[in-house]
Short mmCIF file of C-alpha atoms in Angstrom, two decimals:
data_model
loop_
_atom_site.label_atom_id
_atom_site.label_comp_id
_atom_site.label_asym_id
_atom_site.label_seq_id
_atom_site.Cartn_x
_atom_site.Cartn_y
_atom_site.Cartn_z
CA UNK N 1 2.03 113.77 57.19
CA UNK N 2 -0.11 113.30 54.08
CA UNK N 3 -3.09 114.59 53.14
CA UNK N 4 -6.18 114.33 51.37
CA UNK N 5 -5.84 117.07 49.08
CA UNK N 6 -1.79 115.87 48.98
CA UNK N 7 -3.05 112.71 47.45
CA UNK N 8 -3.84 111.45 43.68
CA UNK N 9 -6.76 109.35 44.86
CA UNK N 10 -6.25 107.24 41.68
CA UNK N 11 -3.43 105.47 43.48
CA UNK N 12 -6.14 104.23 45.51
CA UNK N 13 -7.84 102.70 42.45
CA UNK N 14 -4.30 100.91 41.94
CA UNK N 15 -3.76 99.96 44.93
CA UNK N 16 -6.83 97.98 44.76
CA UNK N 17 -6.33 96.39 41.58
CA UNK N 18 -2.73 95.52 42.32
CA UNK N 19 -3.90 94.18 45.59
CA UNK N 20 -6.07 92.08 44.06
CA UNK N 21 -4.41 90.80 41.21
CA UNK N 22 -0.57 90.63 42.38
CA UNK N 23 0.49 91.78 39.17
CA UNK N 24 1.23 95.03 37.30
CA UNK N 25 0.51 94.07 33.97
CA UNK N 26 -3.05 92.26 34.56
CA UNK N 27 -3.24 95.37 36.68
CA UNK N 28 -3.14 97.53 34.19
CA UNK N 29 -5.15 95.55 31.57
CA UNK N 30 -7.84 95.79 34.56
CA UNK N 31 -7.24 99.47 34.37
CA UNK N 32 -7.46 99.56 30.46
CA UNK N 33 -3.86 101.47 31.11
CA UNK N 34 -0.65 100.52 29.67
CA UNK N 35 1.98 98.36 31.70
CA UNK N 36 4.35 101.67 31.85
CA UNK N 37 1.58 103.77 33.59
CA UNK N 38 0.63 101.00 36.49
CA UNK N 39 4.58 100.32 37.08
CA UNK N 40 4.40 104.53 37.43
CA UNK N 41 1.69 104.49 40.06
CA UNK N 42 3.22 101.52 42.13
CA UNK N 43 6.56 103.66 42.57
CA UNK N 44 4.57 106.12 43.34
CA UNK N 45 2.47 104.28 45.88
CA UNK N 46 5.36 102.90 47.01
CA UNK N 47 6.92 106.59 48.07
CA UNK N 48 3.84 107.98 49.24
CA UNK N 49 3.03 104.76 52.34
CA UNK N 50 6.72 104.34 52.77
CA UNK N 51 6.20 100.56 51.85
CA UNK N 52 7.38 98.40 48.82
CA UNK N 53 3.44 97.23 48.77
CA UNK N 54 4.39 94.02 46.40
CA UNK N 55 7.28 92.33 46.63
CA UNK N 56 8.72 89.73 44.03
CA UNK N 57 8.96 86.18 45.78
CA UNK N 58 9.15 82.71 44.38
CA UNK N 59 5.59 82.66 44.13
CA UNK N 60 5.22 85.97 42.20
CA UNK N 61 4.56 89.11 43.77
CA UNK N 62 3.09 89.18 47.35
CA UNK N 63 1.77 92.19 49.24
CA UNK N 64 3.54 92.91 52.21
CA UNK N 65 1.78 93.21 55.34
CA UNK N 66 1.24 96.84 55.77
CA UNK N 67 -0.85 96.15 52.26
CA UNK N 68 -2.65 93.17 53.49
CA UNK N 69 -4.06 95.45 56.24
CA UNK N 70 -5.07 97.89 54.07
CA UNK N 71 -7.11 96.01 51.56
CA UNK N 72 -10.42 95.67 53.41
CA UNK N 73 -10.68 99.39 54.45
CA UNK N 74 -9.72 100.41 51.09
CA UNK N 75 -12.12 98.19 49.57
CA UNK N 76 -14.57 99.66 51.75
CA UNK N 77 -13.71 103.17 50.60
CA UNK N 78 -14.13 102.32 46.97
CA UNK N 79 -17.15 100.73 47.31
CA UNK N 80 -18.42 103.96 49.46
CA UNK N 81 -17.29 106.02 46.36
CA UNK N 82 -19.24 103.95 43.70
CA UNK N 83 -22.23 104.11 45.14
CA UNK N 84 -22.28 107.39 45.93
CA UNK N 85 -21.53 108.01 42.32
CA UNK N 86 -24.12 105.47 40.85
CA UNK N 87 -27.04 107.30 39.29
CA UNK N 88 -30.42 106.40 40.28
CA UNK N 89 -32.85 105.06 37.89
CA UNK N 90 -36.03 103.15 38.28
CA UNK N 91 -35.99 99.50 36.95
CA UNK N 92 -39.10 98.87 34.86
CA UNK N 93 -39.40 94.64 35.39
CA UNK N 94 -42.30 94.18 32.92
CA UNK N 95 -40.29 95.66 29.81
CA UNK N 96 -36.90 95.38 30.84
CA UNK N 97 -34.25 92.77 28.82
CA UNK N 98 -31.44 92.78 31.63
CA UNK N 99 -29.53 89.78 31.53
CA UNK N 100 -28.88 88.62 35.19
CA UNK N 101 -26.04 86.70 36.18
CA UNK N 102 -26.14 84.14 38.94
CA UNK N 103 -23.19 81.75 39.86
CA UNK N 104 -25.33 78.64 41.66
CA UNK N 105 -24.51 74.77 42.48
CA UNK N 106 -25.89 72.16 40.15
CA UNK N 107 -28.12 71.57 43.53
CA UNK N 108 -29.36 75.07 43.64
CA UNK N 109 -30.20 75.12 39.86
CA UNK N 110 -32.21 72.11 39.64
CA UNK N 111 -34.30 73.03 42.74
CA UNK N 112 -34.69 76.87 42.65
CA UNK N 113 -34.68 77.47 38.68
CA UNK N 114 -37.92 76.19 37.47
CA UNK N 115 -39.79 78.50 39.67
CA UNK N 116 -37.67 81.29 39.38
CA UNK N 117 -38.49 81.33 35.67
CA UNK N 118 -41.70 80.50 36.38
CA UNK N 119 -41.74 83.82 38.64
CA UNK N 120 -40.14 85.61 35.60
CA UNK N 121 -42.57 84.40 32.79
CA UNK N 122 -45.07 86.43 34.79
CA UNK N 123 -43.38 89.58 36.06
CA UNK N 124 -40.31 90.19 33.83
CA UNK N 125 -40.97 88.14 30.42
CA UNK N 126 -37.90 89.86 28.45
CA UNK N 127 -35.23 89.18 31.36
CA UNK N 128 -32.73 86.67 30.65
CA UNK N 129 -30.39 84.30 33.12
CA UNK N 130 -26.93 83.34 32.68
CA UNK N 131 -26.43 80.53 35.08
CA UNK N 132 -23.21 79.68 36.12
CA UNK N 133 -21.14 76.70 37.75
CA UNK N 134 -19.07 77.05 40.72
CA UNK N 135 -15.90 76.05 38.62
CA UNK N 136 -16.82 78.93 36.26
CA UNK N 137 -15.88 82.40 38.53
CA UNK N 138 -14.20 83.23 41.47
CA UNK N 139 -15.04 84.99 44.48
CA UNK N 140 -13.48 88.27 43.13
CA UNK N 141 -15.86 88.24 40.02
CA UNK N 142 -18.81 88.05 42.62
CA UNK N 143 -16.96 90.78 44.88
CA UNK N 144 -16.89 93.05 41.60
CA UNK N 145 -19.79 92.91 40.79
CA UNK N 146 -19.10 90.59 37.59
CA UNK N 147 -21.90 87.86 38.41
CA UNK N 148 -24.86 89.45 39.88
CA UNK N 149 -25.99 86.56 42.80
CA UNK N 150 -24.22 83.45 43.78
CA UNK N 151 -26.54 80.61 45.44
CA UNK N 152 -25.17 77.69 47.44
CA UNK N 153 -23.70 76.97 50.34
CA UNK N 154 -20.51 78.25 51.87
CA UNK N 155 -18.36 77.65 54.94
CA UNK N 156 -16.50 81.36 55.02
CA UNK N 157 -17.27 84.44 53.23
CA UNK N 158 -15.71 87.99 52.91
CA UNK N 159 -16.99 89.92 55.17
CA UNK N 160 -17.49 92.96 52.29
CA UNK N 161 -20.25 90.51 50.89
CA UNK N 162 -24.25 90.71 51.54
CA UNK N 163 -26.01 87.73 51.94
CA UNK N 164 -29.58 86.19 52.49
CA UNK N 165 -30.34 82.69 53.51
CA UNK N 166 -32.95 81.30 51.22
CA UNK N 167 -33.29 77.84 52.93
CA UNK N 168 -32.65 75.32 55.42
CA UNK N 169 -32.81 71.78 53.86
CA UNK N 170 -32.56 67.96 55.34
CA UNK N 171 -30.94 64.55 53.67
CA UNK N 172 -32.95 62.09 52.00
CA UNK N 173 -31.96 58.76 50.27
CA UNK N 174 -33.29 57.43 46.71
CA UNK N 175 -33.24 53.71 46.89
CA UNK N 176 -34.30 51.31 43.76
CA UNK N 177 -37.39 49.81 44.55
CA UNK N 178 -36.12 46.76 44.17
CA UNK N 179 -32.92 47.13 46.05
CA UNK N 180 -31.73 44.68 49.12
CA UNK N 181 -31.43 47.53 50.83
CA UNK N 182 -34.77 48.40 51.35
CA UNK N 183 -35.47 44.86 53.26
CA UNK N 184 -33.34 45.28 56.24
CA UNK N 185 -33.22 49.06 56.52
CA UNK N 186 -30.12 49.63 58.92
CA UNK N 187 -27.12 51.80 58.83
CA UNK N 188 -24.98 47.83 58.48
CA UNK N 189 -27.24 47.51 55.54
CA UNK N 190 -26.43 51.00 54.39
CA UNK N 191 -23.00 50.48 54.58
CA UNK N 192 -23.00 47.43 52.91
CA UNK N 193 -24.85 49.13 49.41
CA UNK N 194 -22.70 51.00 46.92
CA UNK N 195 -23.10 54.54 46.99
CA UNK N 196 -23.41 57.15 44.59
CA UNK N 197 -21.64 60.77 45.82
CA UNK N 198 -22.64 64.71 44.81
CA UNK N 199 -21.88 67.75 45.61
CA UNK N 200 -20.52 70.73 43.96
CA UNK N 201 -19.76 73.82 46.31
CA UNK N 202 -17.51 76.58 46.34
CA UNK N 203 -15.63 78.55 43.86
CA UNK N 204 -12.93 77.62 41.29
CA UNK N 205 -11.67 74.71 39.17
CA UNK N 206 -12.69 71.70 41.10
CA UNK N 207 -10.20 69.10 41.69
CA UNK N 208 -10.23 64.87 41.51
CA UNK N 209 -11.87 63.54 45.00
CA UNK N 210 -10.10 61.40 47.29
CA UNK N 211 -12.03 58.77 49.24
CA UNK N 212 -10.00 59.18 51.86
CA UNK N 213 -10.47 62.60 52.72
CA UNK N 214 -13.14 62.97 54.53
CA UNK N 215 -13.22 66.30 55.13
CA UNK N 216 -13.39 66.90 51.13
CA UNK N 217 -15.93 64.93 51.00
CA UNK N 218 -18.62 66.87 52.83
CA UNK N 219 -22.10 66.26 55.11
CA UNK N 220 -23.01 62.85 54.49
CA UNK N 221 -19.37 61.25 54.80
CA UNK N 222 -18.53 63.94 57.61
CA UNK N 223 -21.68 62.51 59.52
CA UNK N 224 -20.78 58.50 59.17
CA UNK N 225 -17.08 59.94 60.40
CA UNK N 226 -18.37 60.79 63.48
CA UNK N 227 -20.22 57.49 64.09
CA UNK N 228 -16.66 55.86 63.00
CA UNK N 229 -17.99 54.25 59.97
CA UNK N 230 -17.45 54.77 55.76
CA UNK N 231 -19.44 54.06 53.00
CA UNK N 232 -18.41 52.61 49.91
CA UNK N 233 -19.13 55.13 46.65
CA UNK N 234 -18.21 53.85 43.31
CA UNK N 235 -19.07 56.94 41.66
CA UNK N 236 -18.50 60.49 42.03
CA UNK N 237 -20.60 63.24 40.31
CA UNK N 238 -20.90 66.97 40.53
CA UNK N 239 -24.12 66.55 38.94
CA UNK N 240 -27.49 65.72 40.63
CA UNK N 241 -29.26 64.83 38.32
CA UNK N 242 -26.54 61.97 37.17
CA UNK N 243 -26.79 60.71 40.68
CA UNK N 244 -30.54 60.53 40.81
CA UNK N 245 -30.20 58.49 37.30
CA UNK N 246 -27.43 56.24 39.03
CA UNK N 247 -29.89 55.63 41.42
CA UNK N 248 -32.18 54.39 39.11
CA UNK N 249 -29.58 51.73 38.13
CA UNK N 250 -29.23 50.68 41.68
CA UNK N 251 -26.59 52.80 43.32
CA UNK N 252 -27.63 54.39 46.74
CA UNK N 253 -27.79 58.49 46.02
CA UNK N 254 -27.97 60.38 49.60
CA UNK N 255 -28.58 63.99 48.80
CA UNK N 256 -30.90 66.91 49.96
CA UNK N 257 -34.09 66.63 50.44
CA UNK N 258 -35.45 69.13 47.85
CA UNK N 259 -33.22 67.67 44.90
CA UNK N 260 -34.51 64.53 45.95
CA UNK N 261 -37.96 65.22 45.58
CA UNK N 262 -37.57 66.30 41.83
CA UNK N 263 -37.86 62.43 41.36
CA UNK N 264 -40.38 61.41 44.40
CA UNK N 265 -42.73 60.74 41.60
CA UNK N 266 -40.55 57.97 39.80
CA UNK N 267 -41.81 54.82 40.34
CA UNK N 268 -38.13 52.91 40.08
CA UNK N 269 -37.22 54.95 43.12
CA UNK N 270 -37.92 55.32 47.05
CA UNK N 271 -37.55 58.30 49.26
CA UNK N 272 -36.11 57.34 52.47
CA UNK N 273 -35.04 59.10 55.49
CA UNK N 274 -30.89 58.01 55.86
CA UNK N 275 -30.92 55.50 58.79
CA UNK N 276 -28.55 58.13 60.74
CA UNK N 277 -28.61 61.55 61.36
CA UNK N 278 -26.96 64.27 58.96
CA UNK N 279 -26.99 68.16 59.75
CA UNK N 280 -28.80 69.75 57.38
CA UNK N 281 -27.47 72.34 54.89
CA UNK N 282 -28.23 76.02 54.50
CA UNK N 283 -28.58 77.65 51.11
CA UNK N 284 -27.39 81.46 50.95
CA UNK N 285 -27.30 83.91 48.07
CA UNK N 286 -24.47 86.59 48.04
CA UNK N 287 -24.07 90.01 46.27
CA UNK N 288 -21.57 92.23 46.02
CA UNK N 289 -21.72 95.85 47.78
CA UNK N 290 -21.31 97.22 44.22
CA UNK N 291 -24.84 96.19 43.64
CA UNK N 292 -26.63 96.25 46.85
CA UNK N 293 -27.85 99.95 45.95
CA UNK N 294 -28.90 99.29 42.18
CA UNK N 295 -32.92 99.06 41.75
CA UNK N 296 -32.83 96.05 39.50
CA UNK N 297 -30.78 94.21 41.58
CA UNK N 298 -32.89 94.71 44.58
CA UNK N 299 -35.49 94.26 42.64
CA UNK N 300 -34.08 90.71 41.07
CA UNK N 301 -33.16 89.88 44.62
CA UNK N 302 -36.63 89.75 45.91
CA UNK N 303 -38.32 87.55 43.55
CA UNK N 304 -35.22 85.03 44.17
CA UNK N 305 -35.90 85.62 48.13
CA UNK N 306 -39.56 84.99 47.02
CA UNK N 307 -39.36 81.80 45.13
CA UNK N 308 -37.24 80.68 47.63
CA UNK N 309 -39.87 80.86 50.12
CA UNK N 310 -42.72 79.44 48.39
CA UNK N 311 -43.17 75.79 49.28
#
């Protein structure tokens, strides 16, 4: 039986990296060690669990499942060890130049941003965001620690991740003032209208949207599922402010209730309530566990929390 003191606890670090990448030699650039050297410490992972850890298929090299059951409590562990190891400094908000990094949805930057940088202006003048799309990183760059917040809404999350709701939010409808629609108010009348359709969630390259699939498609389309009915949307954007314009040249944009409101005050457009009902959505921010200890961070994380919850 192994050890602790048996073990170089560098294979660990490996392990990790060729869990999570499924391939020795962006392993070892990860590692900033040579292809030779990571190909060494897989043999001799492989001898010391007994297992052949990755193993070359059709699709490239796939953990086997003695791996796959390892990953989380490993990842655990080496999150354990890097905060223990992280040195503790004050963060100094009015003079610092830290560059924060936050991954959100076109929705999340066009109704959270503003104030956050108005927050900023006042408490933190030198820091800087880099705001990202959803296309640009990947759940792994969050989980390392890569992008410092990601803001929108998710279905499933790694459980390693921390998270804070920000928001609950409802569905509203921008309608040209001038449109049919707005005479006979019905879901048949609804129906009828062209629609405009946004969204943007999730990680990775996006991909062309189907119509048909309603489950793509997300809250409003899932909603007239249910009631057995479709709409017709001759345009899809990942981009609200695009669909608020659209709506401006007459298409029907149903959308959330805060991005909405960014153009309550145009006089081309009316709010309206959708004439069914649509759950409402829940914005979240996530962090990884890399980060949860460090004091500009937590720091960064409260005045996002904050401006959040300012109405």
């Amino acid at each position: 039986m192994n050890t602790i003191k048996d073990i170089d606890l560098n294979l660990l670090v490996y392990l990790d990296v060729l869990l999570r990448e499924r391939n020795v030699t962006r392993a070892a650039a990860q590692l900033n060690i040579t292809q030779p050297a990571m190909s060494n410490g897989l043999k001799r992972l492989r001898n010391l669990l007994n297992d052949p850890i990755l193993v070359r298929t059709s699709e490239g090299m796939m953990p086997t499942q003695r791996a796959l059951d390892m990953q989380e409590a490993l990842r655990t562990v080496l999150y354990s060890v890097e905060e223990m190891i992280q040195p503790v400094r004050e963060f100094e908000a009015a003079t610092s130049d830290r560059v924060f990094r936050i991954m959100a949805s076109d929705y999340a930057a066009s109704t959270l941003m503003p104030r956050l940088l108005e927050a900023l202006d006042e408490q933190a003048p030198n820091v800087s965001l880099d705001i990202m799309t959803p296309s640009d990183i990947s759940f792994h760059d969050v989980e390392n620690g890569k992008v410092d917040l990601a803001i929108n809404r998710f279905e499933k999350l790694p459980q390693s991740f921390h998270q804070k709701v920000l928001w609950q939010d409802e569905f509203s409808c921008l309608i040209h003032k001038d449109h049919p629609l707005l005479q006979n108010y019905t879901l048949d009348e609804y129906l009828k209208a062209q629609h405009v359709w946004v969204s943007k969630t999730g990680f990775g390259v996006g991909v062309g949207m189907d119509p048909h699939d309603v489950q793509k498609l997300g809250w409003v389309d899932e909603a007239l599922d249910k009631l057995e009915q479709r709409r017709h949307i001759k345009v899809f954007t990942r981009n609200y402010h695009v669909a608020m314009y659209l709506a401006r040249q007459g298409l029907v944009a149903t959308l959330p209730t805060r991005a909405a409101a960014l153009y309550e005050s145009d006089e081309l457009l009316v709010k309206k309530e959708p004439p069914f009902t649509i759950p409402g959505l829940t914005l979240t921010m996530i962090w990884s566990p890399l980060l949860q200890h460090d004091a500009g961070h937590r720091w960064f994380r409260q005045i996002v929390a904050d401006t959040a919850a300012e109405e």
